[in-house]
PDB file of C-alpha atoms in Angstrom:
ATOM      1  CA  UNK A   1     -17.487  53.208  35.777  1.00 47.00           C
ATOM      2  CA  UNK A   2     -13.935  53.369  35.663  1.00 51.00           C
ATOM      3  CA  UNK A   3     -12.564  56.871  36.580  1.00 49.00           C
ATOM      4  CA  UNK A   4      -9.018  57.999  35.756  1.00 50.00           C
ATOM      5  CA  UNK A   5      -7.170  61.054  36.328  1.00 50.00           C
ATOM      6  CA  UNK A   6      -5.746  62.375  33.073  1.00 49.00           C
ATOM      7  CA  UNK A   7      -4.582  65.559  31.356  1.00 49.00           C
ATOM      8  CA  UNK A   8      -5.848  66.920  28.100  1.00 50.00           C
ATOM      9  CA  UNK A   9      -2.852  66.363  26.327  1.00 51.00           C
ATOM     10  CA  UNK A  10      -2.843  62.569  27.296  1.00 49.00           C
ATOM     11  CA  UNK A  11      -6.246  62.043  26.235  1.00 47.00           C
ATOM     12  CA  UNK A  12      -5.531  63.538  22.917  1.00 47.00           C
ATOM     13  CA  UNK A  13      -2.499  61.541  22.482  1.00 47.00           C
ATOM     14  CA  UNK A  14      -4.361  58.123  23.268  1.00 47.00           C
ATOM     15  CA  UNK A  15      -6.895  59.139  20.878  1.00 46.00           C
ATOM     16  CA  UNK A  16      -4.428  59.947  18.172  1.00 46.00           C
ATOM     17  CA  UNK A  17      -2.640  56.567  18.667  1.00 46.00           C
ATOM     18  CA  UNK A  18      -5.795  54.543  18.097  1.00 46.00           C
ATOM     19  CA  UNK A  19      -5.965  53.462  21.627  1.00 45.00           C
ATOM     20  CA  UNK A  20      -9.879  53.854  21.243  1.00 47.00           C
ATOM     21  CA  UNK A  21     -10.761  55.661  24.351  1.00 43.00           C
ATOM     22  CA  UNK A  22     -14.139  57.562  24.353  1.00 45.00           C
ATOM     23  CA  UNK A  23     -14.053  59.917  26.988  1.00 44.00           C
ATOM     24  CA  UNK A  24     -15.829  62.787  28.607  1.00 46.00           C
ATOM     25  CA  UNK A  25     -13.785  65.471  30.018  1.00 45.00           C
ATOM     26  CA  UNK A  26     -15.533  66.820  33.375  1.00 46.00           C
ATOM     27  CA  UNK A  27     -14.325  69.844  35.266  1.00 47.00           C
ATOM     28  CA  UNK A  28     -14.298  69.353  39.163  1.00 48.00           C
ATOM     29  CA  UNK A  29     -13.110  71.434  41.604  1.00 44.00           C
ATOM     30  CA  UNK A  30     -11.401  69.545  44.334  1.00 47.00           C
ATOM     31  CA  UNK A  31     -12.338  69.887  48.259  1.00 51.00           C
ATOM     32  CA  UNK A  32     -14.309  73.001  48.802  1.00 51.00           C
ATOM     33  CA  UNK A  33     -14.551  73.895  45.148  1.00 51.00           C
ATOM     34  CA  UNK A  34     -12.040  76.708  44.654  1.00 50.00           C
ATOM     35  CA  UNK A  35      -8.445  75.610  45.792  1.00 49.00           C
ATOM     36  CA  UNK A  36      -6.656  78.461  44.450  1.00 56.00           C
ATOM     37  CA  UNK A  37      -8.538  78.156  41.076  1.00 54.00           C
ATOM     38  CA  UNK A  38      -6.552  75.135  40.147  1.00 53.00           C
ATOM     39  CA  UNK A  39      -8.852  72.512  38.355  1.00 52.00           C
ATOM     40  CA  UNK A  40      -8.088  69.025  37.521  1.00 54.00           C
ATOM     41  CA  UNK A  41      -9.542  67.130  34.654  1.00 54.00           C
ATOM     42  CA  UNK A  42     -10.946  63.736  35.207  1.00 56.00           C
ATOM     43  CA  UNK A  43     -11.927  61.576  32.401  1.00 57.00           C
ATOM     44  CA  UNK A  44     -14.991  59.017  32.342  1.00 59.00           C
ATOM     45  CA  UNK A  45     -14.541  56.092  30.149  1.00 60.00           C
ATOM     46  CA  UNK A  46     -17.542  55.290  28.077  1.00 63.00           C
ATOM     47  CA  UNK A  47     -16.175  52.129  26.466  1.00 69.00           C
ATOM     48  CA  UNK A  48     -15.128  49.327  28.470  1.00 75.00           C
ATOM     49  CA  UNK A  49     -14.842  45.603  27.835  1.00 75.00           C
ATOM     50  CA  UNK A  50     -16.430  45.085  31.403  1.00 78.00           C
ATOM     51  CA  UNK A  51     -19.614  46.667  30.036  1.00 76.00           C
ATOM     52  CA  UNK A  52     -19.708  44.677  26.799  1.00 74.00           C
ATOM     53  CA  UNK A  53     -19.290  41.490  28.666  1.00 74.00           C
ATOM     54  CA  UNK A  54     -22.046  42.354  31.145  1.00 76.00           C
ATOM     55  CA  UNK A  55     -24.730  43.626  28.264  1.00 75.00           C
ATOM     56  CA  UNK A  56     -23.685  40.549  26.250  1.00 71.00           C
ATOM     57  CA  UNK A  57     -24.710  38.175  29.225  1.00 72.00           C
ATOM     58  CA  UNK A  58     -27.621  39.810  29.997  1.00 74.00           C
ATOM     59  CA  UNK A  59     -29.020  39.093  26.371  1.00 72.00           C
ATOM     60  CA  UNK A  60     -27.957  35.412  26.736  1.00 71.00           C
ATOM     61  CA  UNK A  61     -24.717  35.450  25.232  1.00 64.00           C
ATOM     62  CA  UNK A  62     -22.509  32.692  26.509  1.00 62.00           C
ATOM     63  CA  UNK A  63     -19.311  33.071  25.082  1.00 66.00           C
ATOM     64  CA  UNK A  64     -16.954  34.236  22.295  1.00 66.00           C
ATOM     65  CA  UNK A  65     -16.832  32.004  18.864  1.00 72.00           C
ATOM     66  CA  UNK A  66     -13.692  31.722  16.949  1.00 75.00           C
ATOM     67  CA  UNK A  67     -14.338  31.478  13.355  1.00 75.00           C
ATOM     68  CA  UNK A  68     -12.296  29.131  10.877  1.00 73.00           C
ATOM     69  CA  UNK A  69      -9.410  30.590   9.277  1.00 79.00           C
ATOM     70  CA  UNK A  70      -8.764  27.742   6.562  1.00 77.00           C
ATOM     71  CA  UNK A  71      -9.874  28.356   3.016  1.00 75.00           C
ATOM     72  CA  UNK A  72     -13.015  25.720   2.217  1.00 76.00           C
ATOM     73  CA  UNK A  73     -11.966  22.724   0.393  1.00 77.00           C
ATOM     74  CA  UNK A  74     -13.611  22.070  -3.056  1.00 80.00           C
ATOM     75  CA  UNK A  75     -16.230  19.318  -3.798  1.00 82.00           C
ATOM     76  CA  UNK A  76     -15.786  16.077  -5.531  1.00 84.00           C
ATOM     77  CA  UNK A  77     -17.923  14.872  -8.273  1.00 88.00           C
ATOM     78  CA  UNK A  78     -16.988  11.245  -8.184  1.00 87.00           C
ATOM     79  CA  UNK A  79     -16.709   9.356  -5.058  1.00 86.00           C
ATOM     80  CA  UNK A  80     -19.963   7.382  -5.201  1.00 90.00           C
ATOM     81  CA  UNK A  81     -20.300   3.483  -5.537  1.00 92.00           C
ATOM     82  CA  UNK A  82     -23.398   1.366  -5.347  1.00 94.00           C
ATOM     83  CA  UNK A  83     -23.834  -1.937  -3.787  1.00 95.00           C
ATOM     84  CA  UNK A  84     -23.156  -5.202  -5.580  1.00 96.00           C
ATOM     85  CA  UNK A  85     -26.288  -7.062  -6.961  1.00 96.00           C
ATOM     86  CA  UNK A  86     -24.901 -10.575  -7.345  1.00 97.00           C
ATOM     87  CA  UNK A  87     -26.487 -11.391 -10.585  1.00 97.00           C
ATOM     88  CA  UNK A  88     -25.844 -14.401 -12.760  1.00 97.00           C
ATOM     89  CA  UNK A  89     -26.692 -18.047 -13.019  1.00 97.00           C
ATOM     90  CA  UNK A  90     -27.008 -19.846  -9.598  1.00 97.00           C
ATOM     91  CA  UNK A  91     -28.203 -23.118 -10.882  1.00 97.00           C
ATOM     92  CA  UNK A  92     -26.292 -24.698 -13.908  1.00 97.00           C
ATOM     93  CA  UNK A  93     -27.707 -27.254 -16.263  1.00 95.00           C
ATOM     94  CA  UNK A  94     -27.963 -30.677 -14.743  1.00 94.00           C
ATOM     95  CA  UNK A  95     -27.993 -29.507 -11.285  1.00 95.00           C
ATOM     96  CA  UNK A  96     -30.812 -30.863  -9.001  1.00 95.00           C
ATOM     97  CA  UNK A  97     -33.467 -27.978  -7.598  1.00 95.00           C
ATOM     98  CA  UNK A  98     -36.425 -27.851  -5.305  1.00 95.00           C
ATOM     99  CA  UNK A  99     -39.572 -25.615  -5.465  1.00 96.00           C
ATOM    100  CA  UNK A 100     -38.528 -21.998  -4.979  1.00 96.00           C
ATOM    101  CA  UNK A 101     -34.845 -22.373  -5.617  1.00 97.00           C
ATOM    102  CA  UNK A 102     -33.478 -19.411  -7.771  1.00 98.00           C
ATOM    103  CA  UNK A 103     -31.937 -20.789 -11.108  1.00 98.00           C
ATOM    104  CA  UNK A 104     -30.761 -17.283 -12.476  1.00 98.00           C
ATOM    105  CA  UNK A 105     -30.840 -13.639 -11.136  1.00 98.00           C
ATOM    106  CA  UNK A 106     -30.740 -10.985 -14.331  1.00 97.00           C
ATOM    107  CA  UNK A 107     -31.696  -7.633 -15.465  1.00 97.00           C
ATOM    108  CA  UNK A 108     -34.246  -8.048 -18.409  1.00 96.00           C
ATOM    109  CA  UNK A 109     -34.723 -11.400 -20.069  1.00 95.00           C
ATOM    110  CA  UNK A 110     -31.416 -12.488 -20.999  1.00 96.00           C
ATOM    111  CA  UNK A 111     -32.678 -16.063 -20.097  1.00 97.00           C
ATOM    112  CA  UNK A 112     -36.468 -16.706 -20.769  1.00 97.00           C
ATOM    113  CA  UNK A 113     -38.572 -18.969 -18.673  1.00 97.00           C
ATOM    114  CA  UNK A 114     -39.429 -22.538 -19.901  1.00 97.00           C
ATOM    115  CA  UNK A 115     -41.409 -25.435 -18.338  1.00 97.00           C
ATOM    116  CA  UNK A 116     -41.774 -25.552 -14.629  1.00 97.00           C
ATOM    117  CA  UNK A 117     -39.986 -22.473 -13.581  1.00 98.00           C
ATOM    118  CA  UNK A 118     -41.393 -19.032 -12.862  1.00 98.00           C
ATOM    119  CA  UNK A 119     -40.326 -15.351 -13.372  1.00 98.00           C
ATOM    120  CA  UNK A 120     -40.136 -12.879 -10.631  1.00 97.00           C
ATOM    121  CA  UNK A 121     -40.937  -8.961 -10.918  1.00 97.00           C
ATOM    122  CA  UNK A 122     -36.913  -8.481 -11.493  1.00 97.00           C
ATOM    123  CA  UNK A 123     -36.786 -10.976 -13.952  1.00 98.00           C
ATOM    124  CA  UNK A 124     -35.496 -13.670 -11.585  1.00 98.00           C
ATOM    125  CA  UNK A 125     -36.190 -17.302 -12.603  1.00 98.00           C
ATOM    126  CA  UNK A 126     -36.842 -19.789  -9.969  1.00 98.00           C
ATOM    127  CA  UNK A 127     -37.984 -23.561  -9.984  1.00 98.00           C
ATOM    128  CA  UNK A 128     -41.606 -24.614  -9.397  1.00 97.00           C
ATOM    129  CA  UNK A 129     -41.209 -28.241  -9.039  1.00 97.00           C
ATOM    130  CA  UNK A 130     -38.315 -30.437  -7.811  1.00 95.00           C
ATOM    131  CA  UNK A 131     -36.059 -31.688 -10.945  1.00 96.00           C
ATOM    132  CA  UNK A 132     -33.076 -30.992 -12.848  1.00 96.00           C
ATOM    133  CA  UNK A 133     -32.340 -27.890 -14.689  1.00 97.00           C
ATOM    134  CA  UNK A 134     -32.205 -27.727 -18.354  1.00 97.00           C
ATOM    135  CA  UNK A 135     -31.146 -24.826 -20.674  1.00 97.00           C
ATOM    136  CA  UNK A 136     -32.251 -24.748 -24.343  1.00 96.00           C
ATOM    137  CA  UNK A 137     -31.737 -22.658 -27.381  1.00 95.00           C
ATOM    138  CA  UNK A 138     -34.737 -21.884 -29.602  1.00 92.00           C
ATOM    139  CA  UNK A 139     -33.889 -20.495 -32.863  1.00 89.00           C
ATOM    140  CA  UNK A 140     -37.221 -19.121 -34.423  1.00 82.00           C
ATOM    141  CA  UNK A 141     -37.296 -17.757 -37.974  1.00 76.00           C
ATOM    142  CA  UNK A 142     -39.016 -14.415 -36.966  1.00 84.00           C
ATOM    143  CA  UNK A 143     -36.172 -13.440 -34.600  1.00 86.00           C
ATOM    144  CA  UNK A 144     -32.757 -11.825 -35.051  1.00 88.00           C
ATOM    145  CA  UNK A 145     -31.396 -13.316 -31.965  1.00 90.00           C
ATOM    146  CA  UNK A 146     -31.911 -16.956 -30.619  1.00 93.00           C
ATOM    147  CA  UNK A 147     -33.902 -17.198 -27.250  1.00 93.00           C
ATOM    148  CA  UNK A 148     -32.393 -19.053 -24.321  1.00 95.00           C
ATOM    149  CA  UNK A 149     -34.837 -21.127 -22.312  1.00 97.00           C
ATOM    150  CA  UNK A 150     -34.649 -22.638 -18.860  1.00 98.00           C
ATOM    151  CA  UNK A 151     -36.540 -25.351 -17.684  1.00 97.00           C
ATOM    152  CA  UNK A 152     -36.745 -27.819 -14.851  1.00 97.00           C
ATOM    153  CA  UNK A 153     -37.266 -31.491 -15.959  1.00 97.00           C
ATOM    154  CA  UNK A 154     -39.485 -32.785 -13.223  1.00 96.00           C
ATOM    155  CA  UNK A 155     -37.929 -35.833 -11.258  1.00 92.00           C
ATOM    156  CA  UNK A 156     -36.871 -36.930  -7.891  1.00 84.00           C
ATOM    157  CA  UNK A 157     -33.610 -35.463  -6.524  1.00 75.00           C
ATOM    158  CA  UNK A 158     -31.246 -38.622  -6.865  1.00 72.00           C
ATOM    159  CA  UNK A 159     -28.764 -36.875  -4.339  1.00 66.00           C
ATOM    160  CA  UNK A 160     -31.323 -37.222  -1.640  1.00 57.00           C
ATOM    161  CA  UNK A 161     -31.881 -40.931  -2.333  1.00 59.00           C
ATOM    162  CA  UNK A 162     -28.150 -41.276  -2.260  1.00 57.00           C
ATOM    163  CA  UNK A 163     -27.783 -39.533   1.322  1.00 56.00           C
ATOM    164  CA  UNK A 164     -30.661 -41.782   2.785  1.00 60.00           C
ATOM    165  CA  UNK A 165     -29.031 -44.940   1.816  1.00 55.00           C
ATOM    166  CA  UNK A 166     -25.883 -44.135   3.954  1.00 55.00           C
TER     167      UNK A 166
END
């Protein structure tokens, strides 16, 4: 508790000017209690920052937090991009392939599987045998658009034989 000797006019002046002193005026007689009838006024401050800090620390409050004063920025609606999918023809006509080689990665059936090739769940066309890739077009009378087929002509990879000779 903080005690400060003050007169009534000074207390009224502090409260008028917004100092924010909440006070209780107590009449106290000094010494033996009479002293010629002179009385002194003492104020007991009811509000102090020390009390606020003590109460806050007892409740688990660790410190003051300063809030942001900058206005929040807007959001952007674009700013996204997907990873590349690396689609397209991987082995061209006339190239030699071994079983499991991917010939075409595609979305949908731009190319249809022919002989000695398989098609995966994502329409990837891959080789089932060792041989040479062959592209062909089938112009059927009942369809509006001609279908492109990919096949593998079985045969030994001539490149391997060439490497073995050296």
